[in-house]
mmCIF file of C-alpha atoms in Angstrom:
data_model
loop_
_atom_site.group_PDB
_atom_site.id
_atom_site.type_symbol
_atom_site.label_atom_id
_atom_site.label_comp_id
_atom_site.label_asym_id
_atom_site.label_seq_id
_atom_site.Cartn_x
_atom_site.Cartn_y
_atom_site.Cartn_z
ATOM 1 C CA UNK M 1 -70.972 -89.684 -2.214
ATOM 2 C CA UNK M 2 -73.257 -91.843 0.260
ATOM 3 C CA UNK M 3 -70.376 -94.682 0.439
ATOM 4 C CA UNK M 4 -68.104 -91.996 1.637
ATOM 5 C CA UNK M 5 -69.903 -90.425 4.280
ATOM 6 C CA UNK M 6 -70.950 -93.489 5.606
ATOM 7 C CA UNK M 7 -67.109 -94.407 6.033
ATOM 8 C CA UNK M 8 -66.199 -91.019 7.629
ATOM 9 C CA UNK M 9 -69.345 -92.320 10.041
ATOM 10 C CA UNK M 10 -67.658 -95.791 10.744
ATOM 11 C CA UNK M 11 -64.487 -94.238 11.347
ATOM 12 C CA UNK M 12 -65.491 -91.659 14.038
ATOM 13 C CA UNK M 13 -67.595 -94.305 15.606
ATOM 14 C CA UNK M 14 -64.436 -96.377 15.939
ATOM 15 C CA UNK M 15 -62.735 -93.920 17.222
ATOM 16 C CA UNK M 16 -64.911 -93.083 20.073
ATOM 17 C CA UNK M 17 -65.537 -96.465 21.235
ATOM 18 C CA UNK M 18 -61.443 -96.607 21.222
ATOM 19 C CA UNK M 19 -61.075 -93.888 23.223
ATOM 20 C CA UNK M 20 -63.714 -94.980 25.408
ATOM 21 C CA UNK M 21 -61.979 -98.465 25.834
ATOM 22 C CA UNK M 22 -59.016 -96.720 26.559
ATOM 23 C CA UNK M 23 -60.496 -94.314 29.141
ATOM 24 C CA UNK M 24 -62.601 -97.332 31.197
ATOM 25 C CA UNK M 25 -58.436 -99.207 31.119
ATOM 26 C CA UNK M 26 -56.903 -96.300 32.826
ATOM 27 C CA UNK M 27 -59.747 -96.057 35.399
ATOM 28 C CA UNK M 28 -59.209 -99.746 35.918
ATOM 29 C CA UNK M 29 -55.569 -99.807 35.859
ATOM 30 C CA UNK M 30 -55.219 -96.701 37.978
ATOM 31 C CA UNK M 31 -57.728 -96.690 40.363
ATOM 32 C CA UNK M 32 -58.229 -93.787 42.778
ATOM 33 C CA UNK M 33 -57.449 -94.032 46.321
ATOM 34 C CA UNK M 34 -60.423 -94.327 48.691
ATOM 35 C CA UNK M 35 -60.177 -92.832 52.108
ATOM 36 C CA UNK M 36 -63.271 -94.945 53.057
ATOM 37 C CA UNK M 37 -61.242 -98.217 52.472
ATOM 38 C CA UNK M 38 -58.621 -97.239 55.431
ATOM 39 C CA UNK M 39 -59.118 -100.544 58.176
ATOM 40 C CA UNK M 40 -56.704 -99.070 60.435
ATOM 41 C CA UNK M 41 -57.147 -100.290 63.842
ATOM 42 C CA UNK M 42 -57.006 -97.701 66.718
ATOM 43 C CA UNK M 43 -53.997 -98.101 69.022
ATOM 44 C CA UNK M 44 -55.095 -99.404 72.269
ATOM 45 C CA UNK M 45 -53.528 -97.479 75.211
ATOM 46 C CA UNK M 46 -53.784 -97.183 79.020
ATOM 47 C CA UNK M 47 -53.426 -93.214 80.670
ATOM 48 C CA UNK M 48 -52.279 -92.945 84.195
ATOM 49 C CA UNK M 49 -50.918 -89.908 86.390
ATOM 50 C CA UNK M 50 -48.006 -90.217 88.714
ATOM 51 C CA UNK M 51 -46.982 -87.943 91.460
ATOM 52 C CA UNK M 52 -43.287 -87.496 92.704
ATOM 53 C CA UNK M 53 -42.206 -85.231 95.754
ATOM 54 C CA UNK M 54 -38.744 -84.124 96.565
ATOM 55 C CA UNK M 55 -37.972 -82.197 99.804
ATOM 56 C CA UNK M 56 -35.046 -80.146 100.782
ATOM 57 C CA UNK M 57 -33.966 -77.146 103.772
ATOM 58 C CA UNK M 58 -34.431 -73.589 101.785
ATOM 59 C CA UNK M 59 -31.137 -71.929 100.919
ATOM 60 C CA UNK M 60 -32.814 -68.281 100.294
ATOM 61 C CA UNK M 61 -35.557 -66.139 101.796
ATOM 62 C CA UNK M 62 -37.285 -63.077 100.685
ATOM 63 C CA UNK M 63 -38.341 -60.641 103.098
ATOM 64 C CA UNK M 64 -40.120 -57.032 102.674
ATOM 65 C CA UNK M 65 -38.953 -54.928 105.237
ATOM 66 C CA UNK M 66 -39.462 -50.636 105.411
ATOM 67 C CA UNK M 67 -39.798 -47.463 106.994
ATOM 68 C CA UNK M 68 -43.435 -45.700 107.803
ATOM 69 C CA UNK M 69 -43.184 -41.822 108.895
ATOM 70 C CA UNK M 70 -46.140 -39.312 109.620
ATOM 71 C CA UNK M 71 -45.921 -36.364 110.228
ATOM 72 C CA UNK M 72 -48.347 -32.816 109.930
ATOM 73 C CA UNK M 73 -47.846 -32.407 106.132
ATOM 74 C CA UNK M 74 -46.742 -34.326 103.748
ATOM 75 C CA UNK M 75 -43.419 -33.040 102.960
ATOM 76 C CA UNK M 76 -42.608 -33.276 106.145
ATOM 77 C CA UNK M 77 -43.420 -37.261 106.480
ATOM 78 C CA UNK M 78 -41.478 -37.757 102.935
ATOM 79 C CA UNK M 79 -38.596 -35.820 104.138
ATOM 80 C CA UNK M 80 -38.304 -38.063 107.341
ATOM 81 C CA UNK M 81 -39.433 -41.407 105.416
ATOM 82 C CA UNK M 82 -36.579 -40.340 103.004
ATOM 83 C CA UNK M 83 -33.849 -40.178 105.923
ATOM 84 C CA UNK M 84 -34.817 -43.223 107.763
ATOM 85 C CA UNK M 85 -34.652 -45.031 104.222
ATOM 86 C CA UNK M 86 -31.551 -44.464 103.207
ATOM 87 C CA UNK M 87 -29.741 -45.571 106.236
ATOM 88 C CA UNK M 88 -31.544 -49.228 105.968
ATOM 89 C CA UNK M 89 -30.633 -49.360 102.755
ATOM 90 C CA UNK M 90 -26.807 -48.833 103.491
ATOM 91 C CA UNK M 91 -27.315 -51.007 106.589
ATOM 92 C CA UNK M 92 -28.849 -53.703 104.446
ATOM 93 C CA UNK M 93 -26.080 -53.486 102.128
ATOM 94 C CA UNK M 94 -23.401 -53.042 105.274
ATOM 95 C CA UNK M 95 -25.253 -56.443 106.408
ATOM 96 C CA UNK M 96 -23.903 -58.030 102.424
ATOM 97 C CA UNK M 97 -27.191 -57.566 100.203
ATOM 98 C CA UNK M 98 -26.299 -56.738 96.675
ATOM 99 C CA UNK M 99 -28.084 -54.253 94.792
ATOM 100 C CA UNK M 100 -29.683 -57.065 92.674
ATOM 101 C CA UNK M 101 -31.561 -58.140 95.750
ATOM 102 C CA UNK M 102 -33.157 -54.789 96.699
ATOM 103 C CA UNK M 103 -36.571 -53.893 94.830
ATOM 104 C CA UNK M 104 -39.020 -51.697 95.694
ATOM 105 C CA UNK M 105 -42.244 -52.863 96.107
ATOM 106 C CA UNK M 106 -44.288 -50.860 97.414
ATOM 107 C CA UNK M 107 -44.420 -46.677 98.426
ATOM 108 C CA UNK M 108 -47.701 -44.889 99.655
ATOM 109 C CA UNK M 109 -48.724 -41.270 101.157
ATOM 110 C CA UNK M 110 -52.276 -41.059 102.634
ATOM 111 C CA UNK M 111 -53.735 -38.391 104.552
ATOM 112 C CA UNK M 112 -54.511 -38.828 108.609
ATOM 113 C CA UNK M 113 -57.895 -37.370 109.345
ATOM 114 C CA UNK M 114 -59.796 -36.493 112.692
ATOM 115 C CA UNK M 115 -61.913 -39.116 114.106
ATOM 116 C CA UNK M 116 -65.116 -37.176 112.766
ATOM 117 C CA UNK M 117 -63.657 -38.002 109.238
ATOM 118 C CA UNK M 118 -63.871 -33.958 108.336
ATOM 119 C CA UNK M 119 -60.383 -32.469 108.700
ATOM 120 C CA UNK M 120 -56.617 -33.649 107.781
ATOM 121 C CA UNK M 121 -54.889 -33.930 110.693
ATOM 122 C CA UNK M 122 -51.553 -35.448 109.240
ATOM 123 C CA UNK M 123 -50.021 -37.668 106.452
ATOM 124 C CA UNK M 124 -48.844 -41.179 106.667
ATOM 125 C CA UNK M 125 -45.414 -41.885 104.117
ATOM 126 C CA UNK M 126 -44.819 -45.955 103.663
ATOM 127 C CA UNK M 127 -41.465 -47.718 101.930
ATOM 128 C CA UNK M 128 -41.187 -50.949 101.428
ATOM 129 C CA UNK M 129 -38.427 -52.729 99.488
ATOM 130 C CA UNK M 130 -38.445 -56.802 99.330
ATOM 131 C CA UNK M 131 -34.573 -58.454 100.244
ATOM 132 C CA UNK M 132 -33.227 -61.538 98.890
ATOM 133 C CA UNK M 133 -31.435 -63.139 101.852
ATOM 134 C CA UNK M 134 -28.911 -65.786 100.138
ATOM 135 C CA UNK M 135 -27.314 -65.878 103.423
ATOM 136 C CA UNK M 136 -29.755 -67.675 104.955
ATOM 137 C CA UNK M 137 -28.338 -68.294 108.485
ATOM 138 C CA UNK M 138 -27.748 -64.728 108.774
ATOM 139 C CA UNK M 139 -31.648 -63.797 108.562
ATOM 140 C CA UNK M 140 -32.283 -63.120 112.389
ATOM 141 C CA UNK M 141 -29.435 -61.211 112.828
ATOM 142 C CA UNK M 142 -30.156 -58.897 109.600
ATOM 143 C CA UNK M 143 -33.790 -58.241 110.532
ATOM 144 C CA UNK M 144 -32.975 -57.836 114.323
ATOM 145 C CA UNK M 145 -30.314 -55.285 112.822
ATOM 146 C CA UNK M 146 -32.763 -53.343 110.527
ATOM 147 C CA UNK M 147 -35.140 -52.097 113.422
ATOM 148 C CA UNK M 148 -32.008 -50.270 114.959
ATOM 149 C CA UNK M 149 -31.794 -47.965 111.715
ATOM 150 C CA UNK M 150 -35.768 -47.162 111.657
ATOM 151 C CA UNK M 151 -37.192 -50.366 109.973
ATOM 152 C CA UNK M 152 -40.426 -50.230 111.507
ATOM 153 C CA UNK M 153 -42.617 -52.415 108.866
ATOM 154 C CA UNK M 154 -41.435 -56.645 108.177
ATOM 155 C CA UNK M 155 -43.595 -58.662 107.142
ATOM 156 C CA UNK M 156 -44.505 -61.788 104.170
ATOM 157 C CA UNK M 157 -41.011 -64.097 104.720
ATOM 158 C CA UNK M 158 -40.847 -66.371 102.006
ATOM 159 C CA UNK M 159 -38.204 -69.375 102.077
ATOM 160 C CA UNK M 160 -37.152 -71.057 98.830
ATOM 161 C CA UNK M 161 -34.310 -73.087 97.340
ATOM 162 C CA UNK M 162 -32.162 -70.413 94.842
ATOM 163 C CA UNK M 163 -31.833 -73.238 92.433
ATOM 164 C CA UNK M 164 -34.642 -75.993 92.281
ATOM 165 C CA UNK M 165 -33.620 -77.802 89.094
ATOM 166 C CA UNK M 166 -31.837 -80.504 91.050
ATOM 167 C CA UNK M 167 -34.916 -81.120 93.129
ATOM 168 C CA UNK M 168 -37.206 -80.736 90.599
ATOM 169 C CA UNK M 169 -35.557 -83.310 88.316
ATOM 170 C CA UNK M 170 -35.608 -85.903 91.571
ATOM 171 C CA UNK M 171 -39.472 -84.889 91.620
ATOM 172 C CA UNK M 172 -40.014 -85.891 87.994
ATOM 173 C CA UNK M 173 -37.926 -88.909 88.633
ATOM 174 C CA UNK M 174 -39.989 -90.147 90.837
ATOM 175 C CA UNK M 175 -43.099 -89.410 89.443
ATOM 176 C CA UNK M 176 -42.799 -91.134 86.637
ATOM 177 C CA UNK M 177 -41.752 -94.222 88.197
ATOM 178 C CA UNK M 178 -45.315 -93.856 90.003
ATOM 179 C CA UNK M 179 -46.584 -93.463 87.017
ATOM 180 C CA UNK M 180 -44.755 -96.965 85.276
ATOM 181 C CA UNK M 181 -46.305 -98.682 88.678
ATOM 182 C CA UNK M 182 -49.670 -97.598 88.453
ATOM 183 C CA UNK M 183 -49.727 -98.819 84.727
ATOM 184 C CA UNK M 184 -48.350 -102.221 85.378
ATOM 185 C CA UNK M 185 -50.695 -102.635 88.122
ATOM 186 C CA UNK M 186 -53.412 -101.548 85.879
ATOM 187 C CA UNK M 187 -51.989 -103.933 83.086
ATOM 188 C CA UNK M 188 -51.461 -107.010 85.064
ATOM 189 C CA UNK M 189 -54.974 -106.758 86.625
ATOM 190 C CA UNK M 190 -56.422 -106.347 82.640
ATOM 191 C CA UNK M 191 -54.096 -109.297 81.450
ATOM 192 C CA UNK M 192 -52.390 -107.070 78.730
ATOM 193 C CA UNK M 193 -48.757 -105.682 79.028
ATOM 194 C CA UNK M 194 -47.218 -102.527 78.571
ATOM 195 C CA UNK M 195 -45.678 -101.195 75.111
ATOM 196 C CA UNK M 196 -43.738 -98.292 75.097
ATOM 197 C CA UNK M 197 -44.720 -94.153 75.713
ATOM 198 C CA UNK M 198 -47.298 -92.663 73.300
ATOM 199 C CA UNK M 199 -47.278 -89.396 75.326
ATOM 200 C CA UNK M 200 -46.398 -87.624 78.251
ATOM 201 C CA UNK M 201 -46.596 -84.250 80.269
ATOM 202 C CA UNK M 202 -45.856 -82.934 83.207
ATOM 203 C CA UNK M 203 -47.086 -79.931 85.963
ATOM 204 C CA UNK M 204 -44.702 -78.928 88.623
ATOM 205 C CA UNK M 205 -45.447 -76.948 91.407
ATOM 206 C CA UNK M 206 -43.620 -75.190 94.829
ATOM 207 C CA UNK M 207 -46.087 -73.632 96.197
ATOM 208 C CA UNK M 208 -44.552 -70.399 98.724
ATOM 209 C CA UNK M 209 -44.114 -70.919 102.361
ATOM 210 C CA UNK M 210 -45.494 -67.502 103.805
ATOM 211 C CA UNK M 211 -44.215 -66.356 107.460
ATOM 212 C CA UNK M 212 -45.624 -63.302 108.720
ATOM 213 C CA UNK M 213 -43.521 -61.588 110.870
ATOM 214 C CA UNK M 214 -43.827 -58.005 112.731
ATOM 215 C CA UNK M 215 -40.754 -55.487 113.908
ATOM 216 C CA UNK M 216 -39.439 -56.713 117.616
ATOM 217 C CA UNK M 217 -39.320 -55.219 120.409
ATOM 218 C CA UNK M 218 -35.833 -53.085 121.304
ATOM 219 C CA UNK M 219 -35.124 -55.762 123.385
ATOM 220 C CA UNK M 220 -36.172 -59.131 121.858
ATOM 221 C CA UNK M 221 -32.187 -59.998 120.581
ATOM 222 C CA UNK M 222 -31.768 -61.514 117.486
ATOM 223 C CA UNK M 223 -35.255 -62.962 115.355
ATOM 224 C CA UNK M 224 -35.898 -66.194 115.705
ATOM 225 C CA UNK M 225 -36.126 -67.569 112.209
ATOM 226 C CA UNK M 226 -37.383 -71.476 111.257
ATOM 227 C CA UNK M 227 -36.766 -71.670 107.190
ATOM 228 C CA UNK M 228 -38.243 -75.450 107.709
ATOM 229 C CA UNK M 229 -38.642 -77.891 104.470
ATOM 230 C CA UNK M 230 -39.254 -76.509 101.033
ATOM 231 C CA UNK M 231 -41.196 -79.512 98.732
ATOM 232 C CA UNK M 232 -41.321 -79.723 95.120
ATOM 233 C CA UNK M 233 -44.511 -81.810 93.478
ATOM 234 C CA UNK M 234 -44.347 -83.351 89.796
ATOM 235 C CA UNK M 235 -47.362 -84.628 88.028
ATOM 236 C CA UNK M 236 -47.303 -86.249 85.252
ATOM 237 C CA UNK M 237 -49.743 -88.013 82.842
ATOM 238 C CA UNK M 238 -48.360 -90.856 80.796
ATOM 239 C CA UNK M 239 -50.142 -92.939 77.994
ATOM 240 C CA UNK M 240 -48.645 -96.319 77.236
ATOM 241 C CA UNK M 241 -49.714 -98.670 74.527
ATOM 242 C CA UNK M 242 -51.347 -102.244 75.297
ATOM 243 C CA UNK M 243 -50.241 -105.253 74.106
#
């Protein structure tokens, strides 16, 4: 009975150390990965921003032009504000604006009072719409035109180009090329040379070209109008790698 369980003893005993062998192979033939034993070397790189301008004569302008009325009540000043408005609508649309270029932007009725502050005296009715002029050369004559219907309010002329994407593509162009000379410059001077783009983005801006303008005299003839230059600036920040 004692030779027995002594060989039931031996035989779990050779078990476990087998298993235990077999255990301390796999850990040894299948090791786990160890993110502390990564010796990847960061990427050396050089970041430089580049400017690029592009400049071209407006094609467009944007105007807001309208009608203010007063009169001893407030229906009254409406009624006439009403009137007035209509008619430089249809001459503004006699003069070839579409409808897509006429947007109101901005209607107001305020009270008039005595100079002691205490009594209403009157009301005060302001229209404005803004026009898109596409026809740029015709400008002068369209505002000079406007007055004669009742226009009595233009002001804030804006120039701009209908369709920058041409001119901001030439912008980008040539900012990045600043950008590429910068970096060499930079390079050369270090004694490395460049690899090729890691990253790059770009900011592009037109900012507006505001012309304040007030309603002529009867007559002053057609307005002088000077549309100028409209510019376009790209930025953009480039990283290159070193080599």
């Amino acid at each position: 009975m004692n030779m027995r369980l002594l060989m039931i003893v031996a035989m779990v005993t050779l078990i476990a150390l087998a298993l235990g062998v077999g255990v301390l192979l796999a850990a040894v033939l299948w090791p786990q990965p160890l993110a502390a034993q990564s010796n990847t070397a960061p990427v050396r790189q050089i970041t430089v921003v580049g400017e690029g301008q592009a400049s071209a004569p407006p094609d467009t302008a944007s105007v807001q032009i309208g009608v203010q009325t007063e009169a001893a009540t407030a229906r009254e000043a409406l009624s006439a504000n009403n009137t007035q408005m209509r008619a430089l609508i249809a001459k503004l649309k006699e003069l070839g604006i579409a409808d897509r270029d006429l947007q109101t932007s901005g209607f107001s009725i305020y009270p008039r009072y005595s100079d002691d502050g205490r009594q209403v005296i009157g009301y005060q009715v302001s229209n404005l719409v803004t026009v898109k002029i596409r026809q740029l050369a015709q400008a002068g004559t369209l505002l000079d035109q406007v007055v004669d219907v009742g226009a009595n309010q233009i002001s804030g002329i804006g120039f701009l180009i209908d369709d920058p994407a041409p001119l901001q593509q030439s912008a980008r162009q040539a900012a990045i090329a600043d950008a590429r000379r910068r970096a060499e410059a930079m390079a050369q001077a270090a004694g490395v040379q460049l690899g090729p783009v890691l990253t790059i983005s770009e900011t592009i801006s037109a900012p507006p070209v505001p012309y304040p303008m007030a309603a002529r005299a009867q007559d002053a003839g057609s307005v002088p109008v000077q549309p100028g230059e409209q510019t376009i600036t790209a930025q953009v920040q480039i990283s290159f790698e070193l080599r």
